[in-house]
Amino acid sequence: MNNTSDNIQPFKQEVKKTLKAQRQFYDTNATKSIAFRIDQLKKLKEILKKNESNLHKAIYEDLKKSEFDNLTTEILPIYSEIDYTIKNLKKWAKPKRVKTNLLNIPSKSYIISEPLGTSLIISAWNFPYNLAFIPLVGAIAAGNTSILKPSEMAPATSAIMAQLINDNFPSDYLNVIQGGIPETSALLKQRFDKIFFTGSPQVGKIINQASAPHLTDVTLELGGKNPAIFTQDCALNIGVKRMVASKFLNAGQVCIAPDYVLVQKSIKEKFLARVISEINKQNYSIENGNFVQLINDKNFDRVVSLIDSQKVFYGGNYIKDTRFIEPTILTDITIDDAVMQEEIFGPILPVIEYDTIDEAFAIIRKIDKPLSAYLFSNNKTIKKRFLNEISFGNGAINDCIMQFTNHHLPFGGVGNSGTGSYHGKFSFDCFSHQKAILSKSTWIEPNLKYYEHTDAKMKIIKKLF
Ligand code: NAD
């Protein structure tokens, strides 16, 4: 699957061939029919349904993810996205009439959503099916052809996605190409009409650079350090319950998980006691099906290195052989600690104490714009200020991560956490170009714009503008 520099040449030729075939297929206009798109979406769902047990097996191999977590966080969201898209596709794809300005009357104006063409979807390993197939639903719905490049860090799920797509769809329409950096670099040398990338901000920059020579339309779904603020007057018990569930889902390997907590100092003791009580109640373990292993040794070592033993308030133990790190709370954390210098992407919760809300906001502003931010508060003024003063991609008040499940909301980052968005109609738009059309009638042509330029004409023109 992975090519070394010696055998990357044949791989490059294969990629070129596949992309050329996809372009030719796209040019037949077959993907533009709504019936075709709906058929492909139905087919995708059928294939996934038929292969659920193999999908479970593969994700267990990569992450030790349970069937329950696989269904709730990967498979069911994909089905729901497919169903919602099929239900609405005709409406979304229909040209939209808009008003015409006075200057152009009589004529009609409308917007056509046209597919961008050939798309490349590069995905991450932490929710391997969700992050590959949900963008793919958007690409299919909008009428594109697609090459999907799953993460090499989750080899079993990458292999099954390749098998399911490549055995069931013609490669000039949909194709999964597996591989790591050399393969992705080879793919990025080609001219696609759309690149949809999910991954780290560091690699996001490489994607942006690679797309520049072709001026390819790019969506970047990246990560960051997501804050969760707990104010003095928050509904503490339910707030902590929700935050803990979000933080330790997938062992913290979630791009929208709360990365660190900012807690008002007067409730800190109570807050910490609640967090421990919730962690104990959940009894996180791979055997219980509510925890997973770290994806590989490199990430395991990286996350372990962020545990400052002097600051462990709870947990802090790990088992190298099984890449297990227990839910860990670090306290007395400041913005200068190592754990605050990078996205954690693991089951470690640093807790920073603040006095005034301005102090909390100032800390968030010192770090790059996060993908998500969360506020646990019942204070109207603070809620308003949080929404008005803090920039982040998406978020929730009195909950974490659940905004991701609402396909009526665009999902994406801002600044360092990404550009563009998807889910539901936003996915359709993400893989479409909005073609603007003015269709003029021919029965009349006012003489205003033509020579000779008189004062009388100018008077009318000024009015029309
Ligand atoms: P990553 O950036 O290392 O890898 C993502 C993809 O890029 C993979 O398919 C990988 O093969 C490819 N890649 C890696 N290095 C490359 C290079 N030098 N050149 C070309 N391609 C390269 O990210 P990851 O470790 O898979 O995922 C973790 C990161 O992704 C975190 O920052 C997390 O927050 C983010 N993430 C974001 C979302 C989102 O929806 N916004 C979802 C999941 C993960």
PDB file of C-alpha atoms in Angstrom, residues 26-170:
ATOM      1  CA  TYR A  26     -17.121  14.040 -15.639  1.00  0.00           C
ATOM      2  CA  ASP A  27     -17.134  15.539 -19.127  1.00  0.00           C
ATOM      3  CA  THR A  28     -19.809  13.062 -20.250  1.00  0.00           C
ATOM      4  CA  ASN A  29     -22.149  15.007 -17.901  1.00  0.00           C
ATOM      5  CA  ALA A  30     -23.389  11.741 -16.390  1.00  0.00           C
ATOM      6  CA  THR A  31     -22.793  12.977 -12.833  1.00  0.00           C
ATOM      7  CA  LYS A  32     -24.983  16.019 -13.448  1.00  0.00           C
ATOM      8  CA  SER A  33     -28.241  14.108 -13.474  1.00  0.00           C
ATOM      9  CA  ILE A  34     -29.980  14.282 -10.101  1.00  0.00           C
ATOM     10  CA  ALA A  35     -31.282  10.733 -10.555  1.00  0.00           C
ATOM     11  CA  PHE A  36     -27.712   9.505 -11.014  1.00  0.00           C
ATOM     12  CA  ARG A  37     -26.536  11.266  -7.861  1.00  0.00           C
ATOM     13  CA  ILE A  38     -29.405   9.893  -5.782  1.00  0.00           C
ATOM     14  CA  ASP A  39     -28.747   6.378  -7.093  1.00  0.00           C
ATOM     15  CA  GLN A  40     -25.088   6.623  -6.051  1.00  0.00           C
ATOM     16  CA  LEU A  41     -26.006   7.848  -2.571  1.00  0.00           C
ATOM     17  CA  LYS A  42     -28.476   4.987  -2.145  1.00  0.00           C
ATOM     18  CA  LYS A  43     -25.854   2.552  -3.366  1.00  0.00           C
ATOM     19  CA  LEU A  44     -23.281   3.899  -0.917  1.00  0.00           C
ATOM     20  CA  LYS A  45     -25.689   3.426   1.984  1.00  0.00           C
ATOM     21  CA  GLU A  46     -26.566  -0.098   0.864  1.00  0.00           C
ATOM     22  CA  ILE A  47     -22.897  -1.061   0.658  1.00  0.00           C
ATOM     23  CA  LEU A  48     -22.177   0.304   4.123  1.00  0.00           C
ATOM     24  CA  LYS A  49     -25.236  -1.422   5.578  1.00  0.00           C
ATOM     25  CA  LYS A  50     -24.276  -4.751   4.074  1.00  0.00           C
ATOM     26  CA  ASN A  51     -20.755  -4.442   5.464  1.00  0.00           C
ATOM     27  CA  GLU A  52     -21.408  -3.087   8.936  1.00  0.00           C
ATOM     28  CA  SER A  53     -19.784  -6.013  10.707  1.00  0.00           C
ATOM     29  CA  ASN A  54     -16.607  -5.658   8.610  1.00  0.00           C
ATOM     30  CA  LEU A  55     -16.594  -1.940   9.322  1.00  0.00           C
ATOM     31  CA  HIS A  56     -16.809  -2.727  13.046  1.00  0.00           C
ATOM     32  CA  LYS A  57     -13.952  -5.214  12.811  1.00  0.00           C
ATOM     33  CA  ALA A  58     -11.653  -2.826  10.974  1.00  0.00           C
ATOM     34  CA  ILE A  59     -12.176   0.060  13.373  1.00  0.00           C
ATOM     35  CA  TYR A  60     -11.634  -2.247  16.314  1.00  0.00           C
ATOM     36  CA  GLU A  61      -8.330  -3.246  14.775  1.00  0.00           C
ATOM     37  CA  ASP A  62      -7.199   0.374  14.347  1.00  0.00           C
ATOM     38  CA  LEU A  63      -8.520   1.975  17.524  1.00  0.00           C
ATOM     39  CA  LYS A  64     -10.248  -0.717  19.624  1.00  0.00           C
ATOM     40  CA  LYS A  65     -13.424   1.268  19.084  1.00  0.00           C
ATOM     41  CA  SER A  66     -16.583  -0.543  20.244  1.00  0.00           C
ATOM     42  CA  GLU A  67     -19.595  -1.282  18.029  1.00  0.00           C
ATOM     43  CA  PHE A  68     -21.632   1.162  20.093  1.00  0.00           C
ATOM     44  CA  ASP A  69     -19.190   4.014  19.492  1.00  0.00           C
ATOM     45  CA  ASN A  70     -18.704   3.007  15.875  1.00  0.00           C
ATOM     46  CA  LEU A  71     -22.432   3.122  15.232  1.00  0.00           C
ATOM     47  CA  THR A  72     -23.144   6.332  17.139  1.00  0.00           C
ATOM     48  CA  THR A  73     -20.143   8.386  16.026  1.00  0.00           C
ATOM     49  CA  GLU A  74     -19.389   7.004  12.555  1.00  0.00           C
ATOM     50  CA  ILE A  75     -21.992   4.872  10.805  1.00  0.00           C
ATOM     51  CA  LEU A  76     -25.362   6.330  11.897  1.00  0.00           C
ATOM     52  CA  PRO A  77     -24.248   9.938  11.195  1.00  0.00           C
ATOM     53  CA  ILE A  78     -23.289   8.821   7.666  1.00  0.00           C
ATOM     54  CA  TYR A  79     -26.700   7.193   7.102  1.00  0.00           C
ATOM     55  CA  SER A  80     -28.426  10.264   8.464  1.00  0.00           C
ATOM     56  CA  GLU A  81     -26.383  12.529   6.159  1.00  0.00           C
ATOM     57  CA  ILE A  82     -27.214  10.343   3.145  1.00  0.00           C
ATOM     58  CA  ASP A  83     -30.954  10.259   3.952  1.00  0.00           C
ATOM     59  CA  TYR A  84     -31.141  13.989   4.562  1.00  0.00           C
ATOM     60  CA  THR A  85     -29.230  14.707   1.350  1.00  0.00           C
ATOM     61  CA  ILE A  86     -31.406  12.407  -0.772  1.00  0.00           C
ATOM     62  CA  LYS A  87     -34.515  14.038   0.669  1.00  0.00           C
ATOM     63  CA  ASN A  88     -33.363  17.565  -0.152  1.00  0.00           C
ATOM     64  CA  LEU A  89     -31.137  17.189  -3.184  1.00  0.00           C
ATOM     65  CA  LYS A  90     -33.686  18.184  -5.837  1.00  0.00           C
ATOM     66  CA  LYS A  91     -34.476  21.373  -3.945  1.00  0.00           C
ATOM     67  CA  TRP A  92     -30.800  22.245  -3.402  1.00  0.00           C
ATOM     68  CA  ALA A  93     -29.825  21.609  -7.013  1.00  0.00           C
ATOM     69  CA  LYS A  94     -32.649  23.634  -8.528  1.00  0.00           C
ATOM     70  CA  PRO A  95     -31.580  26.977 -10.052  1.00  0.00           C
ATOM     71  CA  LYS A  96     -32.511  29.774  -7.634  1.00  0.00           C
ATOM     72  CA  ARG A  97     -34.326  32.798  -9.054  1.00  0.00           C
ATOM     73  CA  VAL A  98     -33.129  36.101  -7.585  1.00  0.00           C
ATOM     74  CA  LYS A  99     -34.234  39.692  -8.178  1.00  0.00           C
ATOM     75  CA  THR A 100     -32.850  41.694 -11.084  1.00  0.00           C
ATOM     76  CA  ASN A 101     -31.585  45.230 -10.544  1.00  0.00           C
ATOM     77  CA  LEU A 102     -33.299  48.132 -12.314  1.00  0.00           C
ATOM     78  CA  LEU A 103     -30.401  48.629 -14.701  1.00  0.00           C
ATOM     79  CA  ASN A 104     -30.945  45.220 -16.296  1.00  0.00           C
ATOM     80  CA  ILE A 105     -34.702  45.106 -16.584  1.00  0.00           C
ATOM     81  CA  PRO A 106     -36.171  43.329 -18.489  1.00  0.00           C
ATOM     82  CA  SER A 107     -34.298  40.142 -17.726  1.00  0.00           C
ATOM     83  CA  LYS A 108     -34.206  37.182 -15.332  1.00  0.00           C
ATOM     84  CA  SER A 109     -31.452  36.473 -12.820  1.00  0.00           C
ATOM     85  CA  TYR A 110     -30.694  33.141 -11.266  1.00  0.00           C
ATOM     86  CA  ILE A 111     -27.978  31.078  -9.590  1.00  0.00           C
ATOM     87  CA  ILE A 112     -27.061  27.613 -10.791  1.00  0.00           C
ATOM     88  CA  SER A 113     -25.179  25.239  -8.475  1.00  0.00           C
ATOM     89  CA  GLU A 114     -22.766  23.479 -10.777  1.00  0.00           C
ATOM     90  CA  PRO A 115     -20.426  20.705  -9.641  1.00  0.00           C
ATOM     91  CA  LEU A 116     -16.813  21.775  -9.299  1.00  0.00           C
ATOM     92  CA  GLY A 117     -15.660  18.667 -11.224  1.00  0.00           C
ATOM     93  CA  THR A 118     -12.996  16.270 -10.022  1.00  0.00           C
ATOM     94  CA  SER A 119     -12.536  16.283  -6.263  1.00  0.00           C
ATOM     95  CA  LEU A 120      -9.886  14.995  -3.886  1.00  0.00           C
ATOM     96  CA  ILE A 121     -10.893  14.197  -0.308  1.00  0.00           C
ATOM     97  CA  ILE A 122      -8.046  13.679   2.168  1.00  0.00           C
ATOM     98  CA  SER A 123      -9.202  12.521   5.576  1.00  0.00           C
ATOM     99  CA  ALA A 124      -7.962  11.957   9.128  1.00  0.00           C
ATOM    100  CA  TRP A 125      -7.854   8.738  11.176  1.00  0.00           C
ATOM    101  CA  ASN A 126      -9.701   9.657  14.372  1.00  0.00           C
ATOM    102  CA  PHE A 127     -13.208   9.132  12.944  1.00  0.00           C
ATOM    103  CA  PRO A 128     -12.054   7.378   9.807  1.00  0.00           C
ATOM    104  CA  TYR A 129     -15.460   6.543   8.276  1.00  0.00           C
ATOM    105  CA  ASN A 130     -17.271   9.701   9.308  1.00  0.00           C
ATOM    106  CA  LEU A 131     -14.535  12.072   8.105  1.00  0.00           C
ATOM    107  CA  ALA A 132     -14.167  10.283   4.763  1.00  0.00           C
ATOM    108  CA  PHE A 133     -17.754   9.425   3.848  1.00  0.00           C
ATOM    109  CA  ILE A 134     -19.610  12.538   5.024  1.00  0.00           C
ATOM    110  CA  PRO A 135     -17.571  14.792   2.693  1.00  0.00           C
ATOM    111  CA  LEU A 136     -17.986  12.134  -0.004  1.00  0.00           C
ATOM    112  CA  VAL A 137     -21.771  12.404   0.344  1.00  0.00           C
ATOM    113  CA  GLY A 138     -21.415  16.138  -0.389  1.00  0.00           C
ATOM    114  CA  ALA A 139     -19.167  15.494  -3.379  1.00  0.00           C
ATOM    115  CA  ILE A 140     -21.593  12.949  -4.859  1.00  0.00           C
ATOM    116  CA  ALA A 141     -24.628  15.130  -4.135  1.00  0.00           C
ATOM    117  CA  ALA A 142     -23.078  18.099  -5.890  1.00  0.00           C
ATOM    118  CA  GLY A 143     -22.250  15.965  -8.957  1.00  0.00           C
ATOM    119  CA  ASN A 144     -18.481  15.589  -8.686  1.00  0.00           C
ATOM    120  CA  THR A 145     -16.216  12.635  -9.282  1.00  0.00           C
ATOM    121  CA  SER A 146     -13.975  11.837  -6.304  1.00  0.00           C
ATOM    122  CA  ILE A 147     -10.703  10.367  -5.235  1.00  0.00           C
ATOM    123  CA  LEU A 148     -10.669   9.622  -1.538  1.00  0.00           C
ATOM    124  CA  LYS A 149      -7.378   9.356   0.365  1.00  0.00           C
ATOM    125  CA  PRO A 150      -7.972   8.015   3.895  1.00  0.00           C
ATOM    126  CA  SER A 151      -5.334   8.270   6.600  1.00  0.00           C
ATOM    127  CA  GLU A 152      -2.552   5.697   6.526  1.00  0.00           C
ATOM    128  CA  MET A 153      -2.471   5.909  10.316  1.00  0.00           C
ATOM    129  CA  ALA A 154      -5.650   3.809  10.479  1.00  0.00           C
ATOM    130  CA  PRO A 155      -4.670   1.075   7.988  1.00  0.00           C
ATOM    131  CA  ALA A 156      -7.533  -1.371   8.575  1.00  0.00           C
ATOM    132  CA  THR A 157     -10.276   1.210   8.067  1.00  0.00           C
ATOM    133  CA  SER A 158      -8.392   2.667   5.105  1.00  0.00           C
ATOM    134  CA  ALA A 159      -8.236  -0.809   3.533  1.00  0.00           C
ATOM    135  CA  ILE A 160     -11.909  -1.577   4.007  1.00  0.00           C
ATOM    136  CA  MET A 161     -12.967   1.781   2.605  1.00  0.00           C
ATOM    137  CA  ALA A 162     -10.777   1.094  -0.448  1.00  0.00           C
ATOM    138  CA  GLN A 163     -12.286  -2.360  -0.834  1.00  0.00           C
ATOM    139  CA  LEU A 164     -15.889  -1.204  -0.507  1.00  0.00           C
ATOM    140  CA  ILE A 165     -15.595   1.749  -2.875  1.00  0.00           C
ATOM    141  CA  ASN A 166     -13.211   0.257  -5.423  1.00  0.00           C
ATOM    142  CA  ASP A 167     -15.139  -3.035  -5.711  1.00  0.00           C
ATOM    143  CA  ASN A 168     -18.486  -1.342  -6.105  1.00  0.00           C
ATOM    144  CA  PHE A 169     -17.965   1.882  -8.057  1.00  0.00           C
ATOM    145  CA  PRO A 170     -16.131   2.430 -11.339  1.00  0.00           C
TER     146      PRO A 170
END
